[in-house]
Amino acid sequence: MSLAAVIATLLGVSLTAYALFAGADFGAGILDLLAADRGADRGAIAASIGPVWEANHVWLIFSITILFSAFPVAFSALGTALLAPLTVALVAIVLRSVALGLRGSPATPVRIQVRLSRLFGAASFVAPLAFGAVAGALAEVSSSSNVTASGVPHIPWTGAFALLTGLLAVGLCAQLASTFVALGLVRSQERRLAERFRLRGLQSGVGVLLLGLAAPAVAAISAPTVWHKLVGPALPLLIVGVGAEALSLLTLWRRHYRLARGACLITAAAVMWGWFVSQAPHLIGPRLTIHTAAATHAALVSIAIAGGIVLLLVLPAMYLLFAVFARPELEVTE
Amino acid sequence: MNPLPLAAISHLTAGRSQIGTSLSFHLFFAVLGVGLPLMMLVAEGMHLRTGDPVWRALARRWSKVFAVLFAVGAASGTIISFELGLLFPRFMAYAGGIIGLPFSLEGAAFFIEAIFVGIYLYGWNRLSPRVHWLSGIPIAISAVASAFFIVTANAWMNVPRGFQIVHGRVTHVDPLAAMFNPAWATETSHMVFGAYLATAFGIAAVYAVGMLRGRRDAYHRKAIAVALSMAAILAPLQVAVGDLLGRTVANHQPATLAAIEGVTHTERGAGLNVGGFPLPGHNGDVLNVKVPHLLSLLAFDNPKAPVRGLDTFPKADRTPLAPYVRLAFIGMVGIGTGLVALSLWYWLRRRRGSNGPEDRVTLMAIAAAGPAAFVANELGWLVSELGRQPWIVYGVFRTSSGITTSPGLGATFTAFTLLYVGLTALTLWSVRRIASTPVEGLPTAALGVA
Ligand code: HDD
Ligand code: HEM
Ligand code: HEM
């Protein structure tokens, strides 16, 4: 495996971590939007996000950093061709995290909290929609033949296939969050409340399953290059994804929440890697691959080392965070 | 007709203004992000040592403010990471592979910081006091580390090293040489001291305002004392490092030096312009006092050394906004001098009495010094960024060659400017709400309020 491929894999891992963890956080925002005025639901959702959000969100920053250090030309092309949808995603992420931060402040009055909640929910919906659409559109043009003068094809992020992948991302986020919240509630013996999130999980799961099954069909009609990959190298991942989704629905139905959450995580990971495989080794358009867009060897070496340091430091620290967060509060001495 | 008021400005100006606005906004939070963790550690550590609940109340209060600022800081930092690619993609295509190392290491620092911020903020009631205090240490360290790494990248933009250009392509990249370019040490330490200094004076200012409003209690006195002890050490250091940074500029960025010091024509044994405001229509001599030979001495350790004037550079390479660079520089140095004077005054007076001066004038000066120290940071960055123009990478890559070819920057600039206005309003409002909730965990006696 070449060094560029190693780093591209690292990028894939980092993006997958973002999709799984931040995906669940986005999903929490979507559920929050659906929870309307039910305070108990809100509380359960908020408790599942807690302090972990900022840390989850760093995976995105890390992915961007790897992308622009290791594949600067591709980063540049992405920024130019996707200025609009990425700006939309960016604004959504910012509004989301600010709304969440301020809403959580004990000093914020209830009336404002309600508005911030709505903003938080809407932004949580828009961000995965935009990211999913961008991913679908990138897969669609990865071996396209009509390239513009700049070497980058027009990227159809508003096309039919992009809409499908955008919605798929939204559905996955919602389902991930439902399983996380439901499991948390069952653990703290709040079974009645958990039922509501089970229902949400089933609803979004059915949506995900339908979209997943529709993907090859829509690709066949409107994105032939993706179709070839989906029935070719990406087929195993498609099968794993659909299978895990079916399992997740089944286990959710039978109230095996742990299994349901695991299966749902596998579905999301399979979708991400299905995307990578459908466009590997292309980063954007047919010309910019992980080899043609790579920085110099010395730069790649330094990034691989820095990436290794990140994993060494971050994984134990992450573990610590989750462990502390899972602890009950001590007696408050004030 | 264009519905967007800012959409009429040129493509390049829109892009520069957008990234400049974003960075200036981020800097405010970054400065507190570097400085507050240290202050929290000090206050919580004092609580562990003395058991005095006032210290714990201070630490808790600051950590609440920090939580809000961290959320906005992270959001605004994310904006910049994207904007580098969205606004200056051709610069990133060029530089990404050279300064990727500090950026990736910064990613590691962010991770550690964000994780421990989670542990610290949610750990007040979940961890023992000692472990909780320990969990604050990685925050303080990684905040400094992230500032360090990002500023080495900026130092590279000022003094680019560690690569060659062959046939228009970047080759022979040496990431370590790029990161440890000749400006790294002075620029990073000036930034980190600047952040600590602004946080210290900022905190002192908040409590000075409280005292001016009649809240003269242990809580306020302790806060001011701890902040001003840090400030007293840092302010002179910052001026000294600033002088070293000035030499770095003198040696590697001659056009920037000329703009900073207001040197229009080359001078041998150049004098230092003290004052010399660059008002339009005056030749940079408003209220000027020229100290003979001092500039040559300060910049090159030689009273006879020549200092190149701006007019010796080809028109295309002259710093286009030189008067503003000069104004920003005068502002920064003026504030720096003022901060040193104020901390000296406070500690000289404090040694006699035990409480430190609490007269109205001193308190008002402290109240003004807080915002001024933040302004000094912003001005310093204007000196650095405007002073580098027309280059995005000094001497090798022009800002105009780095801007995106994608249209619509007028619209994104308008949108982001509105976003920042909204964010600023929301943050200020939220911090004020926190400040106006009563201090918890303290018996009223400790507050000594009448
Ligand atoms: C509290 C903040 C503060 C204070 C009191 C000072 N500075 Fe400063 N200065 C900064 C905060 C700052 C900064 C914001 O941190 C900058 C921007 C870039 C950098 O590395 O530091 C900066 C930049 C900066 C530069 C430009 C470097 C470049 O082009 O990259 C010079 C020459 C100085 N400083 C010199 C001084 C001197 C001689 C001071 C003496 C009074 C001084 N500074 C006080
Ligand atoms: C947080 C403190 C900073 C502030 C307040 C700041 C301010 C600014 C301003 C005002 C501009 C516009 C200059 C002009 O075009 O006339 C600018 C441009 C820019 N800055 Fe900074 N900057 C900061 C730190 C940094 C750092 C640390 C980096 C890089 C690692 C950086 C990278 C850039 C780039 C790439 C541009 C666009 C190109 C250019 O105009 O030179 N800045 N910044
Ligand atoms: C002198 C300039 C800068 C300093 C001192 C600085 C420092 C910091 C600090 C201390 C934080 C932690 C957040 C907080 O506490 O508010 C932060 C966050 C962040 N900064 Fe900056 N920064 C600077 C410039 C930049 C630039 C140029 C970029 C873009 C590449 C950037 C990207 C980020 C990002 C992505 C975050 C969020 C990280 C997280 O989620 O923890 N910063 N910065």
PDB file of C-alpha atoms in Angstrom, chain A residues 50-51 54-55 57-62 64-65 68-69 72-73 75-76 79-80 83 86-87 90-91 94-95 97-98 102 105 107-109 112 295-296 298-299 302-303 306 310 313-314 317-318 320-321 324-325 327-330 332 334, chain B residues 56 60 68 70-71 74-75 78-79 81-82 85-86 89-90 92-93 96-97 100-101 103-105 107-108 110-112 114-116 118-119 122 125-127 170 173 175 404-407 409 416 419 423 426 429-430 433-434 437 440-441:
ATOM      1  CA  GLY A  50     -23.698  16.209  26.803  1.00  0.00           C
ATOM      2  CA  PRO A  51     -20.037  17.059  26.730  1.00  0.00           C
ATOM      3  CA  GLU A  54     -17.261  19.164  20.925  1.00  0.00           C
ATOM      4  CA  ALA A  55     -14.939  16.195  20.862  1.00  0.00           C
ATOM      5  CA  HIS A  57     -16.909  17.479  16.110  1.00  0.00           C
ATOM      6  CA  VAL A  58     -13.109  17.590  16.046  1.00  0.00           C
ATOM      7  CA  TRP A  59     -13.137  14.592  13.675  1.00  0.00           C
ATOM      8  CA  LEU A  60     -14.380  16.943  10.989  1.00  0.00           C
ATOM      9  CA  ILE A  61     -11.617  19.439  11.622  1.00  0.00           C
ATOM     10  CA  PHE A  62      -9.099  16.625  11.652  1.00  0.00           C
ATOM     11  CA  ILE A  64     -10.187  18.662   6.732  1.00  0.00           C
ATOM     12  CA  THR A  65      -6.667  19.057   8.018  1.00  0.00           C
ATOM     13  CA  PHE A  68      -5.540  19.834   2.828  1.00  0.00           C
ATOM     14  CA  SER A  69      -2.147  18.737   4.080  1.00  0.00           C
ATOM     15  CA  PRO A  72      -3.826  20.035  -1.189  1.00  0.00           C
ATOM     16  CA  VAL A  73      -4.854  20.195  -4.829  1.00  0.00           C
ATOM     17  CA  PHE A  75      -8.889  20.362  -1.184  1.00  0.00           C
ATOM     18  CA  SER A  76      -8.497  23.369  -3.387  1.00  0.00           C
ATOM     19  CA  GLY A  79     -13.461  24.332  -2.063  1.00  0.00           C
ATOM     20  CA  THR A  80     -13.833  25.936  -5.471  1.00  0.00           C
ATOM     21  CA  LEU A  83     -18.396  26.693  -2.368  1.00  0.00           C
ATOM     22  CA  LEU A  86     -20.139  23.555   1.865  1.00  0.00           C
ATOM     23  CA  THR A  87     -20.924  27.099   2.980  1.00  0.00           C
ATOM     24  CA  LEU A  90     -20.694  25.232   7.559  1.00  0.00           C
ATOM     25  CA  VAL A  91     -23.285  27.809   8.570  1.00  0.00           C
ATOM     26  CA  VAL A  94     -21.936  26.804  13.443  1.00  0.00           C
ATOM     27  CA  LEU A  95     -25.531  27.725  14.223  1.00  0.00           C
ATOM     28  CA  SER A  97     -23.187  24.303  17.971  1.00  0.00           C
ATOM     29  CA  VAL A  98     -23.790  27.855  19.124  1.00  0.00           C
ATOM     30  CA  LEU A 102     -26.226  28.758  24.657  1.00  0.00           C
ATOM     31  CA  SER A 105     -26.310  27.609  29.753  1.00  0.00           C
ATOM     32  CA  ALA A 107     -28.681  31.390  32.686  1.00  0.00           C
ATOM     33  CA  THR A 108     -30.738  31.247  29.477  1.00  0.00           C
ATOM     34  CA  PRO A 109     -34.469  31.878  30.047  1.00  0.00           C
ATOM     35  CA  ILE A 112     -35.159  31.805  24.428  1.00  0.00           C
ATOM     36  CA  ALA A 295       1.609  16.397  -1.557  1.00  0.00           C
ATOM     37  CA  THR A 296       5.319  15.567  -1.663  1.00  0.00           C
ATOM     38  CA  ALA A 298       8.206  14.317   2.925  1.00  0.00           C
ATOM     39  CA  ALA A 299       4.906  16.054   3.608  1.00  0.00           C
ATOM     40  CA  SER A 302       5.068  14.105   8.416  1.00  0.00           C
ATOM     41  CA  ILE A 303       1.282  13.841   8.209  1.00  0.00           C
ATOM     42  CA  ALA A 306       1.168  13.394  13.124  1.00  0.00           C
ATOM     43  CA  VAL A 310      -3.326  11.882  17.198  1.00  0.00           C
ATOM     44  CA  LEU A 313      -3.237  10.439  22.333  1.00  0.00           C
ATOM     45  CA  VAL A 314      -6.839  10.744  21.398  1.00  0.00           C
ATOM     46  CA  ALA A 317      -8.467  10.399  26.154  1.00  0.00           C
ATOM     47  CA  MET A 318     -11.775   9.684  24.392  1.00  0.00           C
ATOM     48  CA  LEU A 320     -11.626   8.641  29.622  1.00  0.00           C
ATOM     49  CA  LEU A 321     -14.236  11.159  28.543  1.00  0.00           C
ATOM     50  CA  VAL A 324     -16.351  10.120  33.235  1.00  0.00           C
ATOM     51  CA  PHE A 325     -19.548  10.979  31.450  1.00  0.00           C
ATOM     52  CA  ARG A 327     -20.376   8.171  36.045  1.00  0.00           C
ATOM     53  CA  PRO A 328     -23.190   9.270  38.284  1.00  0.00           C
ATOM     54  CA  GLU A 329     -22.885  12.697  39.855  1.00  0.00           C
ATOM     55  CA  LEU A 330     -21.467  12.806  43.361  1.00  0.00           C
ATOM     56  CA  VAL A 332     -23.505  18.197  45.326  1.00  0.00           C
ATOM     57  CA  GLU A 334     -23.299  23.441  47.698  1.00  0.00           C
TER      58      GLU A 334
ATOM     59  CA  ARG B  56     -13.636  27.739  44.109  1.00  0.00           C
ATOM     60  CA  ARG B  60     -16.550  27.745  38.741  1.00  0.00           C
ATOM     61  CA  VAL B  68     -19.875  29.360  26.240  1.00  0.00           C
ATOM     62  CA  PHE B  70     -15.311  27.501  23.905  1.00  0.00           C
ATOM     63  CA  ALA B  71     -18.429  26.603  21.923  1.00  0.00           C
ATOM     64  CA  ALA B  74     -14.711  26.059  18.185  1.00  0.00           C
ATOM     65  CA  ALA B  75     -17.457  27.109  15.788  1.00  0.00           C
ATOM     66  CA  THR B  78     -14.202  25.557  12.098  1.00  0.00           C
ATOM     67  CA  ILE B  79     -15.355  28.395   9.873  1.00  0.00           C
ATOM     68  CA  SER B  81     -10.583  25.847   8.445  1.00  0.00           C
ATOM     69  CA  PHE B  82     -13.259  25.731   5.752  1.00  0.00           C
ATOM     70  CA  GLY B  85     -10.214  26.175   1.174  1.00  0.00           C
ATOM     71  CA  LEU B  86     -13.341  28.035   0.148  1.00  0.00           C
ATOM     72  CA  PRO B  89      -8.060  27.409  -2.513  1.00  0.00           C
ATOM     73  CA  ARG B  90      -5.120  28.245  -4.746  1.00  0.00           C
ATOM     74  CA  MET B  92      -3.966  26.036   0.033  1.00  0.00           C
ATOM     75  CA  ALA B  93      -3.062  23.980  -3.027  1.00  0.00           C
ATOM     76  CA  GLY B  96      -1.109  22.843   2.258  1.00  0.00           C
ATOM     77  CA  GLY B  97       1.644  20.343   1.610  1.00  0.00           C
ATOM     78  CA  GLY B 100       0.395  20.592   6.817  1.00  0.00           C
ATOM     79  CA  LEU B 101       2.484  19.411   9.746  1.00  0.00           C
ATOM     80  CA  PHE B 103      -2.010  22.040  11.085  1.00  0.00           C
ATOM     81  CA  SER B 104      -2.191  18.293  11.739  1.00  0.00           C
ATOM     82  CA  LEU B 105      -0.515  18.685  15.114  1.00  0.00           C
ATOM     83  CA  GLY B 107      -5.680  18.915  15.142  1.00  0.00           C
ATOM     84  CA  ALA B 108      -4.193  16.688  17.854  1.00  0.00           C
ATOM     85  CA  PHE B 110      -7.784  20.413  19.542  1.00  0.00           C
ATOM     86  CA  PHE B 111      -8.767  16.847  20.225  1.00  0.00           C
ATOM     87  CA  ILE B 112      -7.074  16.779  23.586  1.00  0.00           C
ATOM     88  CA  ALA B 114     -12.027  19.385  23.477  1.00  0.00           C
ATOM     89  CA  ILE B 115     -11.958  16.041  25.295  1.00  0.00           C
ATOM     90  CA  PHE B 116     -10.628  17.456  28.536  1.00  0.00           C
ATOM     91  CA  GLY B 118     -15.748  17.873  28.353  1.00  0.00           C
ATOM     92  CA  ILE B 119     -14.231  16.087  31.348  1.00  0.00           C
ATOM     93  CA  TYR B 122     -18.978  17.842  33.401  1.00  0.00           C
ATOM     94  CA  ASN B 125     -19.553  16.870  40.580  1.00  0.00           C
ATOM     95  CA  ARG B 126     -18.274  13.620  39.154  1.00  0.00           C
ATOM     96  CA  LEU B 127     -14.586  13.745  40.093  1.00  0.00           C
ATOM     97  CA  VAL B 170       6.434  22.876  -4.932  1.00  0.00           C
ATOM     98  CA  VAL B 173       9.514  20.015   1.064  1.00  0.00           C
ATOM     99  CA  PRO B 175       8.112  20.115   6.911  1.00  0.00           C
ATOM    100  CA  THR B 404     -10.843  31.473  -5.338  1.00  0.00           C
ATOM    101  CA  THR B 405     -12.091  31.527  -8.923  1.00  0.00           C
ATOM    102  CA  SER B 406     -15.596  30.684  -7.739  1.00  0.00           C
ATOM    103  CA  PRO B 407     -18.025  33.645  -7.911  1.00  0.00           C
ATOM    104  CA  LEU B 409     -17.916  36.051  -2.496  1.00  0.00           C
ATOM    105  CA  PHE B 416     -20.935  35.716   7.351  1.00  0.00           C
ATOM    106  CA  LEU B 419     -23.677  35.726  11.237  1.00  0.00           C
ATOM    107  CA  LEU B 423     -23.067  35.511  17.278  1.00  0.00           C
ATOM    108  CA  LEU B 426     -25.806  36.210  21.528  1.00  0.00           C
ATOM    109  CA  TRP B 429     -25.915  38.440  26.156  1.00  0.00           C
ATOM    110  CA  SER B 430     -25.209  34.949  27.458  1.00  0.00           C
ATOM    111  CA  ARG B 433     -26.615  36.487  32.038  1.00  0.00           C
ATOM    112  CA  ILE B 434     -24.021  34.261  33.682  1.00  0.00           C
ATOM    113  CA  THR B 437     -26.721  35.226  38.354  1.00  0.00           C
ATOM    114  CA  GLU B 440     -23.258  30.085  44.214  1.00  0.00           C
ATOM    115  CA  GLY B 441     -21.376  28.075  46.820  1.00  0.00           C
TER     116      GLY B 441
END
